PDB file of N, CA and C in Angstrom:
ATOM      1  N   SER U 290     -20.576  31.661  13.476  1.00 63.00           N
ATOM      2  CA  SER U 290     -21.561  32.556  12.903  1.00 63.00           C
ATOM      3  C   SER U 290     -21.837  32.183  11.429  1.00 63.00           C
ATOM      4  N   SER U 291     -21.188  31.173  10.877  1.00 68.00           N
ATOM      5  CA  SER U 291     -21.240  30.765   9.568  1.00 68.00           C
ATOM      6  C   SER U 291     -20.761  31.793   8.485  1.00 68.00           C
ATOM      7  N   LYS U 292     -20.094  32.846   8.995  1.00 78.00           N
ATOM      8  CA  LYS U 292     -19.521  33.858   8.045  1.00 78.00           C
ATOM      9  C   LYS U 292     -18.161  33.276   7.664  1.00 78.00           C
ATOM     10  N   GLU U 293     -17.879  33.327   6.355  1.00 84.00           N
ATOM     11  CA  GLU U 293     -16.629  32.734   5.865  1.00 84.00           C
ATOM     12  C   GLU U 293     -15.687  33.839   5.564  1.00 84.00           C
ATOM     13  N   LEU U 294     -14.409  33.615   5.925  1.00 86.00           N
ATOM     14  CA  LEU U 294     -13.327  34.437   5.596  1.00 86.00           C
ATOM     15  C   LEU U 294     -12.022  33.683   5.396  1.00 86.00           C
ATOM     16  N   THR U 295     -11.096  34.224   4.601  1.00 84.00           N
ATOM     17  CA  THR U 295      -9.868  33.473   4.260  1.00 84.00           C
ATOM     18  C   THR U 295      -8.869  33.743   5.396  1.00 84.00           C
ATOM     19  N   ILE U 296      -7.881  32.848   5.460  1.00 86.00           N
ATOM     20  CA  ILE U 296      -6.747  33.098   6.385  1.00 86.00           C
ATOM     21  C   ILE U 296      -6.151  34.466   6.193  1.00 86.00           C
ATOM     22  N   LYS U 297      -5.973  34.810   4.942  1.00 88.00           N
ATOM     23  CA  LYS U 297      -5.393  36.162   4.601  1.00 88.00           C
ATOM     24  C   LYS U 297      -6.298  37.342   5.281  1.00 88.00           C
ATOM     25  N   GLU U 298      -7.609  37.204   5.018  1.00 91.00           N
ATOM     26  CA  GLU U 298      -8.471  38.245   5.626  1.00 91.00           C
ATOM     27  C   GLU U 298      -8.380  38.226   7.113  1.00 91.00           C
ATOM     28  N   LEU U 299      -8.312  37.123   7.761  1.00 92.00           N
ATOM     29  CA  LEU U 299      -8.174  36.974   9.223  1.00 92.00           C
ATOM     30  C   LEU U 299      -6.890  37.622   9.627  1.00 92.00           C
ATOM     31  N   ALA U 300      -5.845  37.267   8.920  1.00 94.00           N
ATOM     32  CA  ALA U 300      -4.428  37.918   9.278  1.00 94.00           C
ATOM     33  C   ALA U 300      -4.543  39.399   9.244  1.00 94.00           C
ATOM     34  N   TYR U 301      -5.080  39.958   8.135  1.00 97.00           N
ATOM     35  CA  TYR U 301      -5.180  41.405   8.125  1.00 97.00           C
ATOM     36  C   TYR U 301      -6.152  42.001   9.143  1.00 97.00           C
ATOM     37  N   LYS U 302      -7.195  41.331   9.566  1.00 97.00           N
ATOM     38  CA  LYS U 302      -8.017  41.806  10.629  1.00 97.00           C
ATOM     39  C   LYS U 302      -7.229  41.852  11.949  1.00 97.00           C
ATOM     40  N   ILE U 303      -6.438  40.754  12.257  1.00 97.00           N
ATOM     41  CA  ILE U 303      -5.618  40.778  13.415  1.00 97.00           C
ATOM     42  C   ILE U 303      -4.585  41.871  13.374  1.00 97.00           C
ATOM     43  N   LYS U 304      -4.004  42.073  12.143  1.00 97.00           N
ATOM     44  CA  LYS U 304      -2.948  43.140  11.920  1.00 97.00           C
ATOM     45  C   LYS U 304      -3.552  44.485  12.339  1.00 97.00           C
ATOM     46  N   GLU U 305      -4.770  44.757  11.891  1.00 97.00           N
ATOM     47  CA  GLU U 305      -5.361  45.977  12.199  1.00 97.00           C
ATOM     48  C   GLU U 305      -5.752  46.121  13.606  1.00 97.00           C
ATOM     49  N   THR U 306      -6.208  45.096  14.208  1.00 97.00           N
ATOM     50  CA  THR U 306      -6.559  45.110  15.641  1.00 97.00           C
ATOM     51  C   THR U 306      -5.403  45.448  16.536  1.00 97.00           C
ATOM     52  N   ILE U 307      -4.244  44.874  16.248  1.00 97.00           N
ATOM     53  CA  ILE U 307      -3.045  45.069  17.133  1.00 97.00           C
ATOM     54  C   ILE U 307      -2.208  46.223  16.654  1.00 97.00           C
ATOM     55  N   ASN U 308      -2.678  46.948  15.599  1.00 96.00           N
ATOM     56  CA  ASN U 308      -1.907  48.066  15.024  1.00 96.00           C
ATOM     57  C   ASN U 308      -0.511  47.659  14.630  1.00 96.00           C
ATOM     58  N   PHE U 309      -0.375  46.530  14.061  1.00 97.00           N
ATOM     59  CA  PHE U 309       0.976  46.054  13.497  1.00 97.00           C
ATOM     60  C   PHE U 309       1.220  46.751  12.222  1.00 97.00           C
ATOM     61  N   ASN U 310       2.404  47.435  12.198  1.00 97.00           N
ATOM     62  CA  ASN U 310       2.797  48.158  10.977  1.00 97.00           C
ATOM     63  C   ASN U 310       3.642  47.402   9.989  1.00 97.00           C
ATOM     64  N   GLY U 311       4.076  46.151  10.341  1.00 96.00           N
ATOM     65  CA  GLY U 311       4.923  45.476   9.486  1.00 96.00           C
ATOM     66  C   GLY U 311       4.188  44.791   8.283  1.00 96.00           C
ATOM     67  N   ASN U 312       4.804  44.013   7.496  1.00 96.00           N
ATOM     68  CA  ASN U 312       4.269  43.322   6.428  1.00 96.00           C
ATOM     69  C   ASN U 312       3.856  41.845   6.851  1.00 96.00           C
ATOM     70  N   ILE U 313       2.870  41.368   6.294  1.00 95.00           N
ATOM     71  CA  ILE U 313       2.461  40.014   6.403  1.00 95.00           C
ATOM     72  C   ILE U 313       2.923  39.352   5.213  1.00 95.00           C
ATOM     73  N   VAL U 314       3.761  38.263   5.386  1.00 93.00           N
ATOM     74  CA  VAL U 314       4.324  37.536   4.229  1.00 93.00           C
ATOM     75  C   VAL U 314       3.717  36.083   4.223  1.00 93.00           C
ATOM     76  N   PHE U 315       3.204  35.720   3.122  1.00 87.00           N
ATOM     77  CA  PHE U 315       2.696  34.371   2.921  1.00 87.00           C
ATOM     78  C   PHE U 315       3.590  33.525   2.137  1.00 87.00           C
ATOM     79  N   ASP U 316       3.806  32.303   2.506  1.00 85.00           N
ATOM     80  CA  ASP U 316       4.715  31.369   1.827  1.00 85.00           C
ATOM     81  C   ASP U 316       3.831  30.743   0.682  1.00 85.00           C
ATOM     82  N   THR U 317       3.962  31.238  -0.542  1.00 83.00           N
ATOM     83  CA  THR U 317       3.087  30.802  -1.620  1.00 83.00           C
ATOM     84  C   THR U 317       3.596  29.484  -2.225  1.00 83.00           C
ATOM     85  N   SER U 318       4.736  28.977  -1.715  1.00 86.00           N
ATOM     86  CA  SER U 318       5.140  27.779  -2.230  1.00 86.00           C
ATOM     87  C   SER U 318       4.499  26.621  -1.522  1.00 86.00           C
ATOM     88  N   LYS U 319       3.841  26.844  -0.476  1.00 80.00           N
ATOM     89  CA  LYS U 319       3.172  25.753   0.324  1.00 80.00           C
ATOM     90  C   LYS U 319       1.691  25.527  -0.285  1.00 80.00           C
ATOM     91  N   PRO U 320       1.249  24.269  -0.215  1.00 72.00           N
ATOM     92  CA  PRO U 320      -0.097  24.054  -0.675  1.00 72.00           C
ATOM     93  C   PRO U 320      -1.176  24.787   0.061  1.00 72.00           C
ATOM     94  N   ASP U 321      -2.270  25.077  -0.559  1.00 70.00           N
ATOM     95  CA  ASP U 321      -3.318  25.848   0.083  1.00 70.00           C
ATOM     96  C   ASP U 321      -4.046  25.073   1.181  1.00 70.00           C
ATOM     97  N   GLY U 322      -3.970  23.761   1.223  1.00 71.00           N
ATOM     98  CA  GLY U 322      -4.746  23.004   2.225  1.00 71.00           C
ATOM     99  C   GLY U 322      -6.122  22.815   1.784  1.00 71.00           C
ATOM    100  N   THR U 323      -7.040  22.587   2.698  1.00 70.00           N
ATOM    101  CA  THR U 323      -8.482  22.519   2.488  1.00 70.00           C
ATOM    102  C   THR U 323      -8.983  23.845   1.885  1.00 70.00           C
ATOM    103  N   PRO U 324      -9.614  23.859   0.806  1.00 71.00           N
ATOM    104  CA  PRO U 324     -10.092  25.099   0.143  1.00 71.00           C
ATOM    105  C   PRO U 324     -10.990  25.871   0.993  1.00 71.00           C
ATOM    106  N   ARG U 325     -11.937  25.159   1.721  1.00 72.00           N
ATOM    107  CA  ARG U 325     -12.968  25.819   2.551  1.00 72.00           C
ATOM    108  C   ARG U 325     -12.976  25.143   3.976  1.00 72.00           C
ATOM    109  N   LYS U 326     -13.037  25.970   4.932  1.00 72.00           N
ATOM    110  CA  LYS U 326     -13.142  25.442   6.357  1.00 72.00           C
ATOM    111  C   LYS U 326     -14.259  26.141   7.115  1.00 72.00           C
ATOM    112  N   ILE U 327     -15.420  26.083   6.705  1.00 76.00           N
ATOM    113  CA  ILE U 327     -16.522  26.739   7.313  1.00 76.00           C
ATOM    114  C   ILE U 327     -17.332  25.767   8.080  1.00 76.00           C
ATOM    115  N   MET U 328     -17.634  26.247   9.303  1.00 79.00           N
ATOM    116  CA  MET U 328     -18.457  25.428  10.197  1.00 79.00           C
ATOM    117  C   MET U 328     -19.936  25.665   9.947  1.00 79.00           C
ATOM    118  N   ASP U 329     -20.738  24.665  10.176  1.00 82.00           N
ATOM    119  CA  ASP U 329     -22.143  24.689  10.035  1.00 82.00           C
ATOM    120  C   ASP U 329     -22.788  25.025  11.352  1.00 82.00           C
ATOM    121  N   SER U 330     -23.252  26.210  11.568  1.00 84.00           N
ATOM    122  CA  SER U 330     -23.840  26.676  12.850  1.00 84.00           C
ATOM    123  C   SER U 330     -25.306  26.453  12.886  1.00 84.00           C
ATOM    124  N   SER U 331     -25.912  25.857  11.848  1.00 86.00           N
ATOM    125  CA  SER U 331     -27.340  25.835  11.851  1.00 86.00           C
ATOM    126  C   SER U 331     -27.986  25.011  12.997  1.00 86.00           C
ATOM    127  N   LYS U 332     -27.351  24.033  13.466  1.00 89.00           N
ATOM    128  CA  LYS U 332     -27.900  23.212  14.616  1.00 89.00           C
ATOM    129  C   LYS U 332     -28.002  24.083  15.834  1.00 89.00           C
ATOM    130  N   ILE U 333     -26.912  24.806  16.218  1.00 89.00           N
ATOM    131  CA  ILE U 333     -26.920  25.605  17.417  1.00 89.00           C
ATOM    132  C   ILE U 333     -27.798  26.801  17.225  1.00 89.00           C
ATOM    133  N   ASN U 334     -27.872  27.376  16.000  1.00 88.00           N
ATOM    134  CA  ASN U 334     -28.752  28.442  15.756  1.00 88.00           C
ATOM    135  C   ASN U 334     -30.235  28.081  15.881  1.00 88.00           C
ATOM    136  N   ASN U 335     -30.532  26.856  15.484  1.00 92.00           N
ATOM    137  CA  ASN U 335     -31.895  26.359  15.605  1.00 92.00           C
ATOM    138  C   ASN U 335     -32.315  26.169  16.995  1.00 92.00           C
ATOM    139  N   MET U 336     -31.314  26.049  17.955  1.00 94.00           N
ATOM    140  CA  MET U 336     -31.580  25.893  19.336  1.00 94.00           C
ATOM    141  C   MET U 336     -31.682  27.295  19.998  1.00 94.00           C
ATOM    142  N   GLY U 337     -31.594  28.393  19.201  1.00 92.00           N
ATOM    143  CA  GLY U 337     -31.723  29.696  19.797  1.00 92.00           C
ATOM    144  C   GLY U 337     -30.500  30.540  20.003  1.00 92.00           C
ATOM    145  N   TRP U 338     -29.272  29.905  19.784  1.00 89.00           N
ATOM    146  CA  TRP U 338     -28.049  30.590  20.060  1.00 89.00           C
ATOM    147  C   TRP U 338     -27.712  31.425  18.864  1.00 89.00           C
ATOM    148  N   LYS U 339     -27.285  32.662  19.164  1.00 88.00           N
ATOM    149  CA  LYS U 339     -26.807  33.543  18.116  1.00 88.00           C
ATOM    150  C   LYS U 339     -25.552  34.269  18.680  1.00 88.00           C
ATOM    151  N   PRO U 340     -24.580  34.562  17.844  1.00 87.00           N
ATOM    152  CA  PRO U 340     -23.351  35.283  18.405  1.00 87.00           C
ATOM    153  C   PRO U 340     -23.811  36.698  18.859  1.00 87.00           C
ATOM    154  N   LYS U 341     -23.171  37.055  20.000  1.00 91.00           N
ATOM    155  CA  LYS U 341     -23.572  38.345  20.604  1.00 91.00           C
ATOM    156  C   LYS U 341     -22.536  39.430  20.079  1.00 91.00           C
ATOM    157  N   ILE U 342     -21.468  39.027  19.595  1.00 92.00           N
ATOM    158  CA  ILE U 342     -20.485  40.086  19.062  1.00 92.00           C
ATOM    159  C   ILE U 342     -19.884  39.598  17.702  1.00 92.00           C
ATOM    160  N   GLU U 343     -19.467  40.577  16.903  1.00 92.00           N
ATOM    161  CA  GLU U 343     -18.881  40.245  15.692  1.00 92.00           C
ATOM    162  C   GLU U 343     -17.483  39.849  15.840  1.00 92.00           C
ATOM    163  N   LEU U 344     -16.794  39.276  14.856  1.00 92.00           N
ATOM    164  CA  LEU U 344     -15.464  38.892  14.880  1.00 92.00           C
ATOM    165  C   LEU U 344     -14.455  40.021  15.275  1.00 92.00           C
ATOM    166  N   GLU U 345     -14.681  41.193  14.640  1.00 94.00           N
ATOM    167  CA  GLU U 345     -13.788  42.324  14.910  1.00 94.00           C
ATOM    168  C   GLU U 345     -13.817  42.691  16.341  1.00 94.00           C
ATOM    169  N   GLU U 346     -14.950  42.744  16.984  1.00 96.00           N
ATOM    170  CA  GLU U 346     -15.069  43.112  18.329  1.00 96.00           C
ATOM    171  C   GLU U 346     -14.485  42.019  19.195  1.00 96.00           C
ATOM    172  N   GLY U 347     -14.674  40.755  18.839  1.00 95.00           N
ATOM    173  CA  GLY U 347     -14.038  39.674  19.664  1.00 95.00           C
ATOM    174  C   GLY U 347     -12.518  39.774  19.531  1.00 95.00           C
ATOM    175  N   LEU U 348     -12.006  40.060  18.459  1.00 96.00           N
ATOM    176  CA  LEU U 348     -10.482  40.229  18.364  1.00 96.00           C
ATOM    177  C   LEU U 348     -10.081  41.360  19.223  1.00 96.00           C
ATOM    178  N   LYS U 349     -10.761  42.477  19.240  1.00 97.00           N
ATOM    179  CA  LYS U 349     -10.373  43.615  20.081  1.00 97.00           C
ATOM    180  C   LYS U 349     -10.452  43.229  21.511  1.00 97.00           C
ATOM    181  N   LEU U 350     -11.554  42.591  21.985  1.00 97.00           N
ATOM    182  CA  LEU U 350     -11.641  42.236  23.375  1.00 97.00           C
ATOM    183  C   LEU U 350     -10.623  41.223  23.830  1.00 97.00           C
ATOM    184  N   SER U 351     -10.268  40.323  22.898  1.00 96.00           N
ATOM    185  CA  SER U 351      -9.234  39.259  23.192  1.00 96.00           C
ATOM    186  C   SER U 351      -7.840  39.966  23.289  1.00 96.00           C
ATOM    187  N   TYR U 352      -7.571  40.810  22.369  1.00 96.00           N
ATOM    188  CA  TYR U 352      -6.301  41.534  22.442  1.00 96.00           C
ATOM    189  C   TYR U 352      -6.166  42.391  23.666  1.00 96.00           C
ATOM    190  N   GLN U 353      -7.313  43.106  24.076  1.00 96.00           N
ATOM    191  CA  GLN U 353      -7.263  43.973  25.187  1.00 96.00           C
ATOM    192  C   GLN U 353      -7.044  43.083  26.488  1.00 96.00           C
ATOM    193  N   ASP U 354      -7.678  41.945  26.523  1.00 96.00           N
ATOM    194  CA  ASP U 354      -7.480  41.063  27.673  1.00 96.00           C
ATOM    195  C   ASP U 354      -6.021  40.611  27.690  1.00 96.00           C
ATOM    196  N   PHE U 355      -5.474  40.278  26.606  1.00 95.00           N
ATOM    197  CA  PHE U 355      -4.017  39.817  26.570  1.00 95.00           C
ATOM    198  C   PHE U 355      -3.144  40.897  27.093  1.00 95.00           C
ATOM    199  N   ILE U 356      -3.370  42.111  26.596  1.00 94.00           N
ATOM    200  CA  ILE U 356      -2.473  43.238  27.060  1.00 94.00           C
ATOM    201  C   ILE U 356      -2.660  43.464  28.468  1.00 94.00           C
ATOM    202  N   GLU U 357      -3.817  43.434  28.987  1.00 95.00           N
ATOM    203  CA  GLU U 357      -4.085  43.707  30.425  1.00 95.00           C
ATOM    204  C   GLU U 357      -3.688  42.586  31.388  1.00 95.00           C
ATOM    205  N   ASN U 358      -3.764  41.333  31.020  1.00 95.00           N
ATOM    206  CA  ASN U 358      -3.505  40.207  31.849  1.00 95.00           C
ATOM    207  C   ASN U 358      -2.418  39.264  31.609  1.00 95.00           C
ATOM    208  N   HIS U 359      -1.637  39.592  30.532  1.00 88.00           N
ATOM    209  CA  HIS U 359      -0.481  38.656  30.245  1.00 88.00           C
ATOM    210  C   HIS U 359       0.787  39.320  29.836  1.00 88.00           C
ATOM    211  N   LYS U 360       1.161  40.330  30.713  1.00 71.00           N
ATOM    212  CA  LYS U 360       2.327  41.091  30.485  1.00 71.00           C
ATOM    213  C   LYS U 360       3.542  40.360  30.878  1.00 71.00           C
TER     214      LYS U 360
END
């Protein structure tokens, strides 16, 4: 979708999705890696494709599928 978010933002979205009440701890002694990892979706968008669901909904659907099918 070309929307950018950090690993930290993604981690907290997943935490919220699965109702995790613990703390997320990041190892700040490790290098940050590549500063930006955004994909260019312009080519596929120009072909008419657009995402049907937002990230948050996709996370909810994925987690629901996991709970229902991978016990």
